[in-house]
Tab-separated table of N, CA, C and O in Angstrom:
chain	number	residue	atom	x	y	z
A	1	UNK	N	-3.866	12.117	-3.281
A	1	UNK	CA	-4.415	11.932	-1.952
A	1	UNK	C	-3.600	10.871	-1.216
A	1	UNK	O	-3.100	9.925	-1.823
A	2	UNK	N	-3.475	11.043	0.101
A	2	UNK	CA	-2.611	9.737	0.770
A	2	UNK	C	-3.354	8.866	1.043
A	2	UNK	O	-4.541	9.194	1.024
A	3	UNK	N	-3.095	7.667	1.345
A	3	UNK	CA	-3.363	6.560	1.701
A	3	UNK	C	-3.569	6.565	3.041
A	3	UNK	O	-2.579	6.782	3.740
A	4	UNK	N	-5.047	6.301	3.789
A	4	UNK	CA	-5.561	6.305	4.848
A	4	UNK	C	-6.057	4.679	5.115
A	4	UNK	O	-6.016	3.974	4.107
A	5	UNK	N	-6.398	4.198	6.050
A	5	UNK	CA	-6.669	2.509	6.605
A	5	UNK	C	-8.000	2.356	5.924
A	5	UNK	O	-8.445	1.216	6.058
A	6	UNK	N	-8.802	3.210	5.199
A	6	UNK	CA	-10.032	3.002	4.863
A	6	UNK	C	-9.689	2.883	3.575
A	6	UNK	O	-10.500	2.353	2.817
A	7	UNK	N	-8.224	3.423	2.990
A	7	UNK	CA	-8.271	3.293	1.386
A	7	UNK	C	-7.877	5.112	0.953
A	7	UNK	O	-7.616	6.089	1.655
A	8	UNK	N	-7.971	4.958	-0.162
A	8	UNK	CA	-7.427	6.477	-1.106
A	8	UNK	C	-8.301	6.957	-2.206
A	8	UNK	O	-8.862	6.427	-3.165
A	9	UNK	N	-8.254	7.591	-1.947
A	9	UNK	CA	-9.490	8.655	-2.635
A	9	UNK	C	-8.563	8.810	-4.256
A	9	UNK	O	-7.344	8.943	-4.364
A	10	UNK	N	-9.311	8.761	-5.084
A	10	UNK	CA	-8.453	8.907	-6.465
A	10	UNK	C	-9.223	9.510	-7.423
A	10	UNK	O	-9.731	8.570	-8.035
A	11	UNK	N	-9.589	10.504	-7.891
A	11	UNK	CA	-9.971	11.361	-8.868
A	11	UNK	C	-9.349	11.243	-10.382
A	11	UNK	O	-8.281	10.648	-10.527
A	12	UNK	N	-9.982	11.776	-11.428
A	12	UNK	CA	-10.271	11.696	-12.668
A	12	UNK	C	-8.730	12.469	-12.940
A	12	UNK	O	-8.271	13.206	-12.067
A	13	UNK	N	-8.057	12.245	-14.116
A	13	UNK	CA	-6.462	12.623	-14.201
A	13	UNK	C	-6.769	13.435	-15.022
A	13	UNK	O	-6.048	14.431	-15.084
A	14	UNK	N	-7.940	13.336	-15.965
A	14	UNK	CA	-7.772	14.622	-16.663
A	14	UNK	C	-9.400	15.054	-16.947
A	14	UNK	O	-10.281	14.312	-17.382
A	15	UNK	N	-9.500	16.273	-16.622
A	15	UNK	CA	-10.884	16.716	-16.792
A	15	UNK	C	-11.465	17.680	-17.695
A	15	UNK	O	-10.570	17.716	-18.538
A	16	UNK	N	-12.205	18.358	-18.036
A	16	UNK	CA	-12.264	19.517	-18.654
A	16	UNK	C	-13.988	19.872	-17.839
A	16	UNK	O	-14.748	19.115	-17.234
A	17	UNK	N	-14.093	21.348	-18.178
A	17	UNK	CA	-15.285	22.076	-17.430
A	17	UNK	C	-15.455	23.247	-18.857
A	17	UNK	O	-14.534	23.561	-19.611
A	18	UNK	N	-16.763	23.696	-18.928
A	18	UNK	CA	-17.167	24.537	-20.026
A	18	UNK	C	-18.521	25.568	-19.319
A	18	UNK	O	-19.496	25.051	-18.773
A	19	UNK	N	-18.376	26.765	-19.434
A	19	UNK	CA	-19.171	27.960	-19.078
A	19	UNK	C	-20.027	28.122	-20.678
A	19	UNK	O	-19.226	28.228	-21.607
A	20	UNK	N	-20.957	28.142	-20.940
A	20	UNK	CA	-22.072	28.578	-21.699
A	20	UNK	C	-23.070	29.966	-21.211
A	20	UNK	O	-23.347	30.274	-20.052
A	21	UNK	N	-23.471	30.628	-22.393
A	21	UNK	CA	-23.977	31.577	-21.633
A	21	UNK	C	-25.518	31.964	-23.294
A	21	UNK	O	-25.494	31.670	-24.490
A	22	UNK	N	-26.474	32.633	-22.504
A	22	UNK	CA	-27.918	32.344	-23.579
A	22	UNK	C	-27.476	33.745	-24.336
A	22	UNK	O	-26.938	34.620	-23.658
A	23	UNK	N	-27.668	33.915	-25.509
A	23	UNK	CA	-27.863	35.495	-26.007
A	23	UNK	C	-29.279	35.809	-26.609
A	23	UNK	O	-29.781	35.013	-27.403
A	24	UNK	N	-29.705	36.563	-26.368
A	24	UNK	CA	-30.678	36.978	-26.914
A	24	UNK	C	-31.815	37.532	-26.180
A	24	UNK	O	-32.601	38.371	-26.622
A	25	UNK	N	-31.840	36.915	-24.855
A	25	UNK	CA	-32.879	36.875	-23.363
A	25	UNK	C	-32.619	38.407	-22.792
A	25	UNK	O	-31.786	39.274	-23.057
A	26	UNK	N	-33.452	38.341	-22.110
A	26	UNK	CA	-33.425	39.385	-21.325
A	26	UNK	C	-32.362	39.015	-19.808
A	26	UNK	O	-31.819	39.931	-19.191
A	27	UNK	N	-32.256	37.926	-19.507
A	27	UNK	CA	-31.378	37.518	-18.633
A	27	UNK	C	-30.301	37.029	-19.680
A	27	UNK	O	-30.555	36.698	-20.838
A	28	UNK	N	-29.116	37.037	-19.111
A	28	UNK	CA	-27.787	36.387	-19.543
A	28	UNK	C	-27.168	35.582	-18.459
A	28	UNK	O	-26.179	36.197	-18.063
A	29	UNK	N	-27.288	34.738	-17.967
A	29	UNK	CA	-27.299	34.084	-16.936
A	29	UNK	C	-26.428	32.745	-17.407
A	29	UNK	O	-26.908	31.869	-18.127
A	30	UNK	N	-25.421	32.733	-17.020
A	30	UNK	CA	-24.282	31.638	-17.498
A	30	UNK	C	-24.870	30.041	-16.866
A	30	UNK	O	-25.296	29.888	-15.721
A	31	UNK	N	-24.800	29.292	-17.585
A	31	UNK	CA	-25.215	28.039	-17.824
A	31	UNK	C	-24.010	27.069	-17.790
A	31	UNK	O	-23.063	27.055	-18.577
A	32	UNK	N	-24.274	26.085	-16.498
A	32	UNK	CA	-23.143	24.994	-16.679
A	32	UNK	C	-23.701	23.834	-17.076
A	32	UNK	O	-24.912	23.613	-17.062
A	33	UNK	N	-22.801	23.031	-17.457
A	33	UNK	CA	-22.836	21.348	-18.496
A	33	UNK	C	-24.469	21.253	-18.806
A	33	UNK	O	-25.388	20.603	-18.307
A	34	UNK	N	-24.335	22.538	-20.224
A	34	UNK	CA	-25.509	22.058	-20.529
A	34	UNK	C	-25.626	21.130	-21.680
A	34	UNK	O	-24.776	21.085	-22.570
A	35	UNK	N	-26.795	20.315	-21.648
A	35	UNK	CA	-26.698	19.167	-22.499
A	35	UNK	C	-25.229	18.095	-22.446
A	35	UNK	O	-24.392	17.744	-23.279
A	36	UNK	N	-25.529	17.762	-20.623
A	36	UNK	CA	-24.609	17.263	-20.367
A	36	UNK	C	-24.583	15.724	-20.418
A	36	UNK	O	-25.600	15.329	-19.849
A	37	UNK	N	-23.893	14.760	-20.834
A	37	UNK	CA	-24.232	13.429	-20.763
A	37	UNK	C	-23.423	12.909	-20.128
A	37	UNK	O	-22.231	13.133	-20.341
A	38	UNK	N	-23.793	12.160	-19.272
A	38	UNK	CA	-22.714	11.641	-18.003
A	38	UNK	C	-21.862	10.397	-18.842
A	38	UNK	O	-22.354	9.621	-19.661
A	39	UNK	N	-20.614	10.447	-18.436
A	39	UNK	CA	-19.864	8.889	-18.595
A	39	UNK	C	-19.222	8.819	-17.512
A	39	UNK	O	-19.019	9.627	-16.606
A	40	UNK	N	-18.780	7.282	-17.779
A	40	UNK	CA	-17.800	7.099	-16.532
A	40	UNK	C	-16.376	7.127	-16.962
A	40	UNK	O	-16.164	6.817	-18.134
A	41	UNK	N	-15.147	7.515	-16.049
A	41	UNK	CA	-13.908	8.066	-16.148
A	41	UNK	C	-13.292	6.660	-16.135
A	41	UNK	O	-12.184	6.675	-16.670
A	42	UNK	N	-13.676	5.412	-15.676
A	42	UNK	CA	-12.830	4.022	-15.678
A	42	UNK	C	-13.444	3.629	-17.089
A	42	UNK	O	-14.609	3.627	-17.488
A	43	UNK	N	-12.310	3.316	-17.664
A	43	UNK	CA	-12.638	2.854	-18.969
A	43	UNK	C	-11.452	2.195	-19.288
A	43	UNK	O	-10.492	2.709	-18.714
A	44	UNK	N	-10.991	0.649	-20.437
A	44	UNK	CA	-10.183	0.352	-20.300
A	44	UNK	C	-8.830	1.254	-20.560
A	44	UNK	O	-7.708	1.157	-20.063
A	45	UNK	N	-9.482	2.359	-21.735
A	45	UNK	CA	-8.143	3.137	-22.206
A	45	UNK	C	-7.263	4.077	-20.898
A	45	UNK	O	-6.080	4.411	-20.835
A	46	UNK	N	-8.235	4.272	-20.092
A	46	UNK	CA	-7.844	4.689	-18.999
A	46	UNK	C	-7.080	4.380	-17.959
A	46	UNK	O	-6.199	5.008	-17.372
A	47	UNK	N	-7.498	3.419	-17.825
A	47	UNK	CA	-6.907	2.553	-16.731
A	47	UNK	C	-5.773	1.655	-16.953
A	47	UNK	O	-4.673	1.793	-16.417
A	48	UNK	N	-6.058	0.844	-17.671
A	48	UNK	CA	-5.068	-0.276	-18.267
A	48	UNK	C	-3.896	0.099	-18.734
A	48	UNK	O	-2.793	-0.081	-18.217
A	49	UNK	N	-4.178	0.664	-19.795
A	49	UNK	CA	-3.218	0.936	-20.643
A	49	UNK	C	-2.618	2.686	-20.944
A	49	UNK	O	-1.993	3.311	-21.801
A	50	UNK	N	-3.370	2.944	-19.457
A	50	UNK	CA	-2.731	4.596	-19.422
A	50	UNK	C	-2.804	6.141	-20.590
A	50	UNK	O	-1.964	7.028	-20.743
A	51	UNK	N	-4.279	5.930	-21.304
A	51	UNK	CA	-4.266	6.678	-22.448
A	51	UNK	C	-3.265	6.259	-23.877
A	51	UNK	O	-2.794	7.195	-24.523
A	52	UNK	N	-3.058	5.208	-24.194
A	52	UNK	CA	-1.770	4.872	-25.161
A	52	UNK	C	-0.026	4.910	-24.446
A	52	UNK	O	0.948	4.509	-25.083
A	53	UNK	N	0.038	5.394	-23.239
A	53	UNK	CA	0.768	5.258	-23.174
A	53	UNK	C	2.146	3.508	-22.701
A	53	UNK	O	3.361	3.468	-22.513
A	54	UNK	N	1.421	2.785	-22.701
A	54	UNK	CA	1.495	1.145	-22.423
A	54	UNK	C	1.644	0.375	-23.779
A	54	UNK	O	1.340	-0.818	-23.814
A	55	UNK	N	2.141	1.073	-24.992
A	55	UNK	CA	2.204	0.736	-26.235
A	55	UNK	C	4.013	0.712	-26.810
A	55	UNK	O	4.542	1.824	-26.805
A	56	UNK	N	4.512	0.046	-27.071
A	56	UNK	CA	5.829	-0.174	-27.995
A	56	UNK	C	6.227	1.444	-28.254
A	56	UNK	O	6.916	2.108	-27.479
A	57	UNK	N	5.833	1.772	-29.104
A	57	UNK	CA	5.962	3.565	-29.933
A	57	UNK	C	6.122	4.246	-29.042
A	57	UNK	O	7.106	4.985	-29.017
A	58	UNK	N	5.241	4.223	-28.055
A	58	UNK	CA	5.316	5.748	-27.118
A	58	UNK	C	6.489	5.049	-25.988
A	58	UNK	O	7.154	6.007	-25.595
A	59	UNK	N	6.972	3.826	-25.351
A	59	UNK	CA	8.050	3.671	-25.155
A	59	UNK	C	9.231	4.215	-25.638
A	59	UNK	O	9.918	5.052	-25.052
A	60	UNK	N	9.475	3.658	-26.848
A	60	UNK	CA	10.817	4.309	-27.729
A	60	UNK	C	10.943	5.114	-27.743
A	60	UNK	O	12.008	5.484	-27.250
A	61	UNK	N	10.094	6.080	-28.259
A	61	UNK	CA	9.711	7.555	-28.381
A	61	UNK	C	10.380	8.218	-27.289
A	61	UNK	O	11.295	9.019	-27.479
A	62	UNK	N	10.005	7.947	-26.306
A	62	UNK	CA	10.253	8.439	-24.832
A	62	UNK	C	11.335	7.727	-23.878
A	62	UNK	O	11.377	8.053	-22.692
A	63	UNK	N	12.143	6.830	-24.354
A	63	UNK	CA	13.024	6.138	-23.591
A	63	UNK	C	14.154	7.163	-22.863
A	63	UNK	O	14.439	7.003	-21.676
A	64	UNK	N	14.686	8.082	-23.564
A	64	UNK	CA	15.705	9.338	-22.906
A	64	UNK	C	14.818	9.568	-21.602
A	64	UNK	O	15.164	9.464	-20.425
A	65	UNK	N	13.617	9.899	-22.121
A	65	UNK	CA	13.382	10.874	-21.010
A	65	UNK	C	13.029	10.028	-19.386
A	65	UNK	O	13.337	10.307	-18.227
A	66	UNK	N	12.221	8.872	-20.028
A	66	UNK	CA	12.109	8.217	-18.565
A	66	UNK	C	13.050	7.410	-17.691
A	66	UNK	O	13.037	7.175	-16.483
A	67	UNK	N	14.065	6.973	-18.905
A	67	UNK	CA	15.647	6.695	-17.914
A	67	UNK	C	16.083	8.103	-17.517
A	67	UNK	O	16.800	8.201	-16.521
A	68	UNK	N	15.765	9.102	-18.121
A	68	UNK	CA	16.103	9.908	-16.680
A	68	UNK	C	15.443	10.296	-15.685
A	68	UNK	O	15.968	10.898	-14.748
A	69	UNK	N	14.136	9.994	-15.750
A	69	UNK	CA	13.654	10.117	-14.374
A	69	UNK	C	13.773	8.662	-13.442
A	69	UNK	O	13.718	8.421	-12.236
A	70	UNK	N	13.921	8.027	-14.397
A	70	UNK	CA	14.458	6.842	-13.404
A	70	UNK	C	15.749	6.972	-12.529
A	70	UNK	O	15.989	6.622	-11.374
A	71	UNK	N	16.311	7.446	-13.255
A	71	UNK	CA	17.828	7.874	-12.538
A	71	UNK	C	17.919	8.757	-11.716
A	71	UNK	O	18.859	8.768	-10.922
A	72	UNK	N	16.926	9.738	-11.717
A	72	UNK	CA	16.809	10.775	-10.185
A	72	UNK	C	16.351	10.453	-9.266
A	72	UNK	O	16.627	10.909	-8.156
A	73	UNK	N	15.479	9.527	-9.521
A	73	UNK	CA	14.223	9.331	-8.710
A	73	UNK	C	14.877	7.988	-7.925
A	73	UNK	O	14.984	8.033	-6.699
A	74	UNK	N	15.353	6.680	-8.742
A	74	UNK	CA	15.493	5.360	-8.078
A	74	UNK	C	16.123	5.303	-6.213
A	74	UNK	O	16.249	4.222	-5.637
């Protein structure tokens, strides 16, 4: 989302969604987030430290690839 004078709208980076459906009923009638328990998406692993990625290992691991996007991109 862009950046507007009121601020930026920023949504969840990774989500998932699940369709359920009853068998046995006389209706079959698809069912969303059932037995759903809410959390919240800011969490430190999230935020801070980027899912593991803000760790020594996954640096090294990955050093080729992000000096080259550094190098297209700079």
């Amino acid at each position: 989302m862009n950046v507007t004078r009121y601020g930026q709208l920023k949504g969840q980076a990774a989500w998932r969604t699940s369709v359920g459906t009853r068998i046995g009923n006389d209706a079959n009638t698809l069912v969303f987030n059932e037995a759903y328990a809410p959390t919240s998406s800011i969490t430190l692993d999230n935020t801070v430290f980027n899912k593991g990625r803000l760790n020594a290992s996954y640096i090294y691991n990955n050093l080729a690839r992000m000096k080259e996007a550094y190098e297209s991109y700079k």
